[in-house]
Short mmCIF file of C-alpha atoms in Angstrom, two decimals:
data_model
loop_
_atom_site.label_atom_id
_atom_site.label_comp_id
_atom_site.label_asym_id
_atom_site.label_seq_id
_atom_site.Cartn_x
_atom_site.Cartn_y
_atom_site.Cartn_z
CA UNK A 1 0.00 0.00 0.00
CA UNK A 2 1.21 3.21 -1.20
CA UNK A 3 2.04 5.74 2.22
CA UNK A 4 3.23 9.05 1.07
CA UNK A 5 6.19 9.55 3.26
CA UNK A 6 7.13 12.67 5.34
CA UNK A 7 11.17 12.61 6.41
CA UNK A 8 10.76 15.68 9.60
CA UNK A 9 13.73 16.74 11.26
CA UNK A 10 14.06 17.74 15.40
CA UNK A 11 15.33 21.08 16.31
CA UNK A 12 18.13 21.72 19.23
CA UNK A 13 16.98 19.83 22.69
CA UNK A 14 17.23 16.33 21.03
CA UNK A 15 20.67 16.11 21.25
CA UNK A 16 21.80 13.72 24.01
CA UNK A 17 25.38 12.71 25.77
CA UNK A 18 26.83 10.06 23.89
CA UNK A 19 24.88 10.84 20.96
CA UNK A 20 28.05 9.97 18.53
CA UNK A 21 27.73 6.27 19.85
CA UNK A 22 24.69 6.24 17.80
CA UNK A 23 25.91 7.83 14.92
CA UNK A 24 28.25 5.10 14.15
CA UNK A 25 25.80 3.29 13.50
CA UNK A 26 24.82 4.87 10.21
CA UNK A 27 28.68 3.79 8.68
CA UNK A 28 31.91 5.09 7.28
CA UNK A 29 29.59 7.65 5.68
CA UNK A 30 28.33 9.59 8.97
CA UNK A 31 32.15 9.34 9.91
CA UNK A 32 32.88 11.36 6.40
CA UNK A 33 30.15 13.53 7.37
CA UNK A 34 31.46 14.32 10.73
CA UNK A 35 34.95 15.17 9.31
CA UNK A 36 33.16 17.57 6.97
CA UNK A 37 31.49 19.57 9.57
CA UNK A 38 34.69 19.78 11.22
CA UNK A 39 36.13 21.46 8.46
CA UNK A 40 33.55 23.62 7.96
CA UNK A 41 32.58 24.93 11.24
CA UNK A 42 35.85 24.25 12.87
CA UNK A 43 34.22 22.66 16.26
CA UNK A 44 35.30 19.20 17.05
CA UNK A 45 32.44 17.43 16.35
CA UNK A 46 33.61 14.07 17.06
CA UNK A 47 34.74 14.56 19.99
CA UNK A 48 31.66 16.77 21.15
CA UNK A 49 29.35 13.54 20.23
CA UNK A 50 31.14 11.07 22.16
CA UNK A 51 32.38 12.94 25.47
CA UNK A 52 30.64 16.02 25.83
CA UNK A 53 28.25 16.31 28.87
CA UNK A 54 24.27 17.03 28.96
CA UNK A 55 25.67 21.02 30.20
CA UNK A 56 27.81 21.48 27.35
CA UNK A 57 25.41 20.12 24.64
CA UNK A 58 22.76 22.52 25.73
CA UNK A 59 24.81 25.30 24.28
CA UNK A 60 23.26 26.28 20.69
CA UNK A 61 26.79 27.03 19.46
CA UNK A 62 27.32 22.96 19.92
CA UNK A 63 23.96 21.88 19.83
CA UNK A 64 22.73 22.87 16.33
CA UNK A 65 25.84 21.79 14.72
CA UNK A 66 25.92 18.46 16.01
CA UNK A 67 22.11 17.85 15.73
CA UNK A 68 22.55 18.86 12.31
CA UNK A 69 25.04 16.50 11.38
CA UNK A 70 22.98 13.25 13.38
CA UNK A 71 19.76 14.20 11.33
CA UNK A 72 21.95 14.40 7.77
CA UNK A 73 23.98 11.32 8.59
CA UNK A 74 20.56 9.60 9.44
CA UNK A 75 18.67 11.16 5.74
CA UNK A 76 21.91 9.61 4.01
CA UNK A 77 21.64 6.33 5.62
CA UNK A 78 17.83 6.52 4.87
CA UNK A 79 18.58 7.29 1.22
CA UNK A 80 21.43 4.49 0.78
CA UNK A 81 18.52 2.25 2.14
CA UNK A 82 16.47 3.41 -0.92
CA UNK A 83 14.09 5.30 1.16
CA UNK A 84 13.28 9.05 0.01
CA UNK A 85 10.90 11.47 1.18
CA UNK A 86 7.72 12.79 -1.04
CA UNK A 87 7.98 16.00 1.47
CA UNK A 88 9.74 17.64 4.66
CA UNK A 89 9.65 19.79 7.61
CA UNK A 90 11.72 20.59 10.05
CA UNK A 91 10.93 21.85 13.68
CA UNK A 92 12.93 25.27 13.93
CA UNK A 93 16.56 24.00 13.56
CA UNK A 94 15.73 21.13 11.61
CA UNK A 95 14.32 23.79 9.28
CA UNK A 96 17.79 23.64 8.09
CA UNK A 97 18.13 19.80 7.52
CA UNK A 98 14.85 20.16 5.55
CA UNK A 99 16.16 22.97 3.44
CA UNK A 100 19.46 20.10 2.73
CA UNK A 101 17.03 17.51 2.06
CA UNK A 102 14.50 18.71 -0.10
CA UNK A 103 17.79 20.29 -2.27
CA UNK A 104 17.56 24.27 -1.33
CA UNK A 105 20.48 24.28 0.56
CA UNK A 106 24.17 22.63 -0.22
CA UNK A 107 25.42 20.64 2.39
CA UNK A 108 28.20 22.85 3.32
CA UNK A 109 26.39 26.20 2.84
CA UNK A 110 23.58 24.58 5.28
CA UNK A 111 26.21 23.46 7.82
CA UNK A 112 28.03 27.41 7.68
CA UNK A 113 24.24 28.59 8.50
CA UNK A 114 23.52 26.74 11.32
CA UNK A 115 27.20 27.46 13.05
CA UNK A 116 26.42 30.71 12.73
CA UNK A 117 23.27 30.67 14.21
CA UNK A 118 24.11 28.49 16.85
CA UNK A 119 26.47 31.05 17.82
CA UNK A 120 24.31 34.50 17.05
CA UNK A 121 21.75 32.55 19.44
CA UNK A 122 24.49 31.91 22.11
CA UNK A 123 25.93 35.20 22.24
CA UNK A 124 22.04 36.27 22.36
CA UNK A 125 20.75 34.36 25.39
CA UNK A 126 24.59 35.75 27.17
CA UNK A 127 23.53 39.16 26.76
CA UNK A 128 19.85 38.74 28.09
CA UNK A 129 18.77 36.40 30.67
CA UNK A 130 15.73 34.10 29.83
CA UNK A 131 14.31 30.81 30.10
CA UNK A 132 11.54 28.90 28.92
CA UNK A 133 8.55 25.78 29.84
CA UNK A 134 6.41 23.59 28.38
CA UNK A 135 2.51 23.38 29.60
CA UNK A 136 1.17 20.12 28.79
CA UNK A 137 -2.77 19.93 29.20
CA UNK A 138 -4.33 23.06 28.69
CA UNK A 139 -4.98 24.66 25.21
CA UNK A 140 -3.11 26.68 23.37
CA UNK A 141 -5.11 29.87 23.45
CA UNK A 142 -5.58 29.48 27.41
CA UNK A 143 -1.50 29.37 27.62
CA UNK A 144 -1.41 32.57 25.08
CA UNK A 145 -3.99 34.43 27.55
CA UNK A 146 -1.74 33.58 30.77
CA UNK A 147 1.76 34.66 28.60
CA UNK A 148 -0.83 38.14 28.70
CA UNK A 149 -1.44 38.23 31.89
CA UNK A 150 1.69 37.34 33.17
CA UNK A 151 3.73 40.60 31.25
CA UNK A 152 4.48 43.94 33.75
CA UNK A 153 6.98 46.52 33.24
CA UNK A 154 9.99 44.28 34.51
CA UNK A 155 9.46 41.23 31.70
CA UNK A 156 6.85 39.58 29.41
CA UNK A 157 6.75 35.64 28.52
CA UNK A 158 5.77 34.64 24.81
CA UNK A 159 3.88 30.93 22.97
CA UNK A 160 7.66 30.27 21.43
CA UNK A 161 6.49 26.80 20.10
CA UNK A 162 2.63 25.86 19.28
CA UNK A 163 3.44 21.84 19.22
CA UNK A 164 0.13 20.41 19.71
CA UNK A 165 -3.38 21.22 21.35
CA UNK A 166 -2.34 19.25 24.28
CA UNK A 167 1.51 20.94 24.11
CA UNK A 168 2.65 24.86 23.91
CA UNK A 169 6.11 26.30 24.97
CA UNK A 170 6.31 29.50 26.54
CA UNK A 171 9.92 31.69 26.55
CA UNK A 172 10.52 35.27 28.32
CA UNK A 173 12.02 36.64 31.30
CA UNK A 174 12.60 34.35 34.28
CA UNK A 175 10.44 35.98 36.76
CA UNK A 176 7.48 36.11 34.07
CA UNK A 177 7.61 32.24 32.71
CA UNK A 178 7.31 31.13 36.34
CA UNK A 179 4.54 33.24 36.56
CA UNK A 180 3.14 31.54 33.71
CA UNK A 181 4.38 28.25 34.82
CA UNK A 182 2.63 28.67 38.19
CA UNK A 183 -0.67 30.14 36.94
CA UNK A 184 -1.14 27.04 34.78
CA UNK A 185 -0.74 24.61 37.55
CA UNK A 186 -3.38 26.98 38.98
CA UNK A 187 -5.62 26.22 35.92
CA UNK A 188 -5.16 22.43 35.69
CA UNK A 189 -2.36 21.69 33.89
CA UNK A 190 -1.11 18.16 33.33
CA UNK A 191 2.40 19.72 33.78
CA UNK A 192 4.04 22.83 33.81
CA UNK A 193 7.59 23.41 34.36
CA UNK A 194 10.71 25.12 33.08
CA UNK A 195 12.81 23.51 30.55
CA UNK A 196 16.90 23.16 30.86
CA UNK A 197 17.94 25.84 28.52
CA UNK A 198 20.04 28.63 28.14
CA UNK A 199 18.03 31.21 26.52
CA UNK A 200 14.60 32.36 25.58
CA UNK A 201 14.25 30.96 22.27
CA UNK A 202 11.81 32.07 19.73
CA UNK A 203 11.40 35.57 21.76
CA UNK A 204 12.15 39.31 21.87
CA UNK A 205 15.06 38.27 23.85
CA UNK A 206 16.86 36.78 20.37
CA UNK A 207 16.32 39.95 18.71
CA UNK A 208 20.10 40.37 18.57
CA UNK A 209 20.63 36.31 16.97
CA UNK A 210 19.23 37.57 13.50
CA UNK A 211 21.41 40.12 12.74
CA UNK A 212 24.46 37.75 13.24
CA UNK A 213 22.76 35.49 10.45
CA UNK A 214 21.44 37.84 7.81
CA UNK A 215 24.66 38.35 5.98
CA UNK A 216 25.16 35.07 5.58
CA UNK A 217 22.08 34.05 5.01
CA UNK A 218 21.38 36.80 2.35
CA UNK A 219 24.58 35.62 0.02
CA UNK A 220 23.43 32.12 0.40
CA UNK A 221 22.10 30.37 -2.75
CA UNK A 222 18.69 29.25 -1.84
CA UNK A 223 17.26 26.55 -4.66
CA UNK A 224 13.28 25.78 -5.31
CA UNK A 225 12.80 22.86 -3.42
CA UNK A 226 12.72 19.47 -5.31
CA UNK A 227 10.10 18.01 -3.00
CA UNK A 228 7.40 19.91 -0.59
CA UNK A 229 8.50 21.69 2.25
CA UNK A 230 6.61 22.88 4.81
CA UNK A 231 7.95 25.13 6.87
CA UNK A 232 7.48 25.11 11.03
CA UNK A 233 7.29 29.05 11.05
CA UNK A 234 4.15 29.09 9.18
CA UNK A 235 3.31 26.53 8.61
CA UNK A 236 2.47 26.31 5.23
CA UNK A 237 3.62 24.89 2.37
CA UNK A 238 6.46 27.02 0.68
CA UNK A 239 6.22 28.48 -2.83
CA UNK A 240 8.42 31.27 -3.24
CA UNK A 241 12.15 30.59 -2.03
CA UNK A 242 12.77 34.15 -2.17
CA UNK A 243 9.96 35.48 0.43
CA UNK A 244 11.15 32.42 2.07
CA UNK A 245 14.42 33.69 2.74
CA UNK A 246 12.72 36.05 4.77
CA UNK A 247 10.88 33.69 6.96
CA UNK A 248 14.26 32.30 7.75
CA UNK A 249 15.93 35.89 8.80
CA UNK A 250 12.95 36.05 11.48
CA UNK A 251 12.89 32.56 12.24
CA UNK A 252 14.39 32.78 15.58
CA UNK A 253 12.08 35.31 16.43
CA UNK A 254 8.82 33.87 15.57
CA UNK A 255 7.09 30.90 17.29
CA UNK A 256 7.32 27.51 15.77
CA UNK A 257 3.99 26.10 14.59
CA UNK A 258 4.66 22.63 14.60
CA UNK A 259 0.86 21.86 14.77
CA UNK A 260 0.13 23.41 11.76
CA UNK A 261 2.83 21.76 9.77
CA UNK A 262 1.68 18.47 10.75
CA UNK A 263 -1.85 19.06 9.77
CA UNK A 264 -0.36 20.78 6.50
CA UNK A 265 1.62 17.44 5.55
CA UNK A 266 -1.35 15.55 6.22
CA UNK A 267 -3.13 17.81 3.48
CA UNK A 268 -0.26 16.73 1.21
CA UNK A 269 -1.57 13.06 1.72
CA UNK A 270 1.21 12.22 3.84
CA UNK A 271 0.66 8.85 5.91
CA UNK A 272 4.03 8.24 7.03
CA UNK A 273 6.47 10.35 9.33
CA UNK A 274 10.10 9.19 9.59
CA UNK A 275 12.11 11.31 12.28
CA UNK A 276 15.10 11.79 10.69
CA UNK A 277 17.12 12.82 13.36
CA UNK A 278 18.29 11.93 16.94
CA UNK A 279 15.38 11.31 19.67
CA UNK A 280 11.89 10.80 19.26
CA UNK A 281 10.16 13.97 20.12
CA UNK A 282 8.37 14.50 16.74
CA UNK A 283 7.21 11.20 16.82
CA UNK A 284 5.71 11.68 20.03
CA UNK A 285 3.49 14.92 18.84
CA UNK A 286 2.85 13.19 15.65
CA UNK A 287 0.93 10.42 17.70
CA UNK A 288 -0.77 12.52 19.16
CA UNK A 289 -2.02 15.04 16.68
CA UNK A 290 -2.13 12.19 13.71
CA UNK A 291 -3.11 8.78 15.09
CA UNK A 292 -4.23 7.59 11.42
CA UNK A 293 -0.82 7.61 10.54
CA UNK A 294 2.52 5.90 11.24
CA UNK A 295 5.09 7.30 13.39
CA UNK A 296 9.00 6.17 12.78
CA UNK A 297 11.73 6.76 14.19
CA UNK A 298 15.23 6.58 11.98
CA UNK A 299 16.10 3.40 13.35
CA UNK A 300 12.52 2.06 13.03
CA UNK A 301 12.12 2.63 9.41
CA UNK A 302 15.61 1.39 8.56
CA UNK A 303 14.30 -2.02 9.78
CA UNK A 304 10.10 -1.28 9.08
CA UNK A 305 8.56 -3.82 6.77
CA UNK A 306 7.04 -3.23 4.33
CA UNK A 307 9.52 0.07 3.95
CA UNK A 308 7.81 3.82 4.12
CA UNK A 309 7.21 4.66 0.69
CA UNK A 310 7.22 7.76 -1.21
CA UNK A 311 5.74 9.99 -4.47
CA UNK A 312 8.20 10.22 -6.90
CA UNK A 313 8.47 13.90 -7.92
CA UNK A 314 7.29 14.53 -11.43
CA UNK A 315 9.90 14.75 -14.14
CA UNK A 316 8.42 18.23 -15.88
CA UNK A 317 9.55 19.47 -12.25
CA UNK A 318 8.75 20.47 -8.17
CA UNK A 319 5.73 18.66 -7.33
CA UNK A 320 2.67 20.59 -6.29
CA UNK A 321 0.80 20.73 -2.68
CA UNK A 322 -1.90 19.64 -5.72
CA UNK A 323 0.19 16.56 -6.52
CA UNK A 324 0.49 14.92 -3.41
CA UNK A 325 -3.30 15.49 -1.79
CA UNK A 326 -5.15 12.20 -2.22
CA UNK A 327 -8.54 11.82 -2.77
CA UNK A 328 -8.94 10.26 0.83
CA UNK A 329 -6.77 13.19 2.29
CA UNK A 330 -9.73 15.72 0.32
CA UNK A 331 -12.43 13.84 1.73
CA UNK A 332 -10.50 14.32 5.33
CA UNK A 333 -9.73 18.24 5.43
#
């Protein structure tokens, strides 16, 4: 049976100790791959993957590079296995892998991007102290009213990532995301707590993060995709690369609407979601938000039977949203 296949790629927070262990497991390939981004970023990758602790990992400047280079070693081993997407999205970083995947972005240039804004967001969450949670239970609007309520004169808290009804992610000043985080115990929440990071992602606070990007990212050579991509900052289904570059300069900025992707990949008759990358966070939120279709991790569709299987593109060119919505995905939206 024919399962459109979605490859989706995790952001920064799925990286793990030890996560190079793993990696080895893709092949001589992945080690190739890691002596690449060495080259190009000049961190030592290797080493970072195999000895660096939970602390060190959490800093973007490491983080994105080396979850980068898991979730690219993982699409290669996918696509030696004969296994190739018929779309992708990526949650915030893995916006990046995407863009590598669906054949905007060179390898190298991609890798060069997200160094750079691994370190614009580091140097960004130095200068400004912030922090951000996750409410689990209540919905998203009700955690958008409480961000509201909880701003004064000496801070403000923000929705920095809209993951599913059931999951939002707040990010501000300290003082105001525990106010958040303790109103919304208040109002039932199944949990509410801060999260182990260093910054306040996907806020005001990372105002400073974009302007370390956008020269780079405005001499990079961005290519039409080959497949769909969705991107988590809207959304939606993107169709110009050019006003797409622009999504990408405010990126950091914006809140990632991982909900919306998902239900926008479903539109594109996707019924399979392979998480390309370390972890199994996406996974989890797809379940939840998509139980009519199947969930994989990278090592689980490497060994699923039959394999995920996916819509060529059409030779004349970029297949259309139009393309790849089935009639049973019409009669379901």
């Amino acid at each position: 049976m024919n399962r459109p296949t979605a490859f989706v790629f995790p952001g920064q927070g799925s990286q793990f100790p030890g996560m190079g262990r793993e990696l080895a497991r893709f092949g001589p390939a992945a080690r190739d791959l890691v002596d690449r981004a060495e080259d190009v970023t000049g961190l030592p990758v290797g080493a970072l993957m195999t000895e660096a602790d939970a602390d060190t990992l959490a800093d973007p400047e490491y983080a994105q590079v080396l979850v980068f280079v898991w979730s690219l070693a993982a699409l290669h081993r996918l696509r030696d296995k004969g296994l190739a997407p018929s779309a992708v999205a990526g949650h915030s970083l893995g916006e990046y892998t995407a863009l590598t995947a669906c054949g905007s972005l060179d390898p190298d240039t991609a890798l060069s991007l997200v160094s750079c804004r691994g370190r614009a967001m580091s140097t960004a969450a130095r200068q400004t102290a912030g922090t951000m949670a996750a409410i689990v239970g209540l919905a998203p609007e009700s955690v958008r009213r409480l961000c509201q309520e909880a701003c004064d004169d000496t801070g403000f808290a923000v929705v920095a990532n809209l993951n599913s009804p059931r999951q939002t992610v707040v990010s501000g000043t300290v003082a105001a995301v525990q106010r958040v985080v303790d109103a919304a115990r208040d109002a039932g929440a199944l949990r509410a707590r801060r999260l182990p990071v260093g910054g306040a992602y996907h806020s005001p606070l990372m105002a400073g993060a974009p302007l370390g990007l956008m020269g780079k990212l405005a001499e990079a050579r961005l290519a039409p995709p080959r497949i769909p991509l969705v991107s988590s900052a809207t959304g939606h289904l993107v169709s110009d690369i050019e006003e797409y570059r622009e999504v990408l300069f405010a990126q950091i900025l914006r809140p990632v609407r991982w909900q919306e992707t998902v239900h926008t990949l479903l539109g594109l008759g996707v019924r399979t979601f392979v998480e390309a990358g370390p972890g199994r966070v996406l996974s989890g939120l797809g379940r939840e938000m998509a139980r009519e279709a199947r969930h994989l991790s990278v090592h689980e569709a490497l060994g699923a039977t039959p394999p995920p299987t996916a819509v060529p593109a059409s030779p004349a060119g970029p297949p259309t949203a139009q393309d790849h919505v089935t009639s049973k995905a019409r009669k379901s939206t």
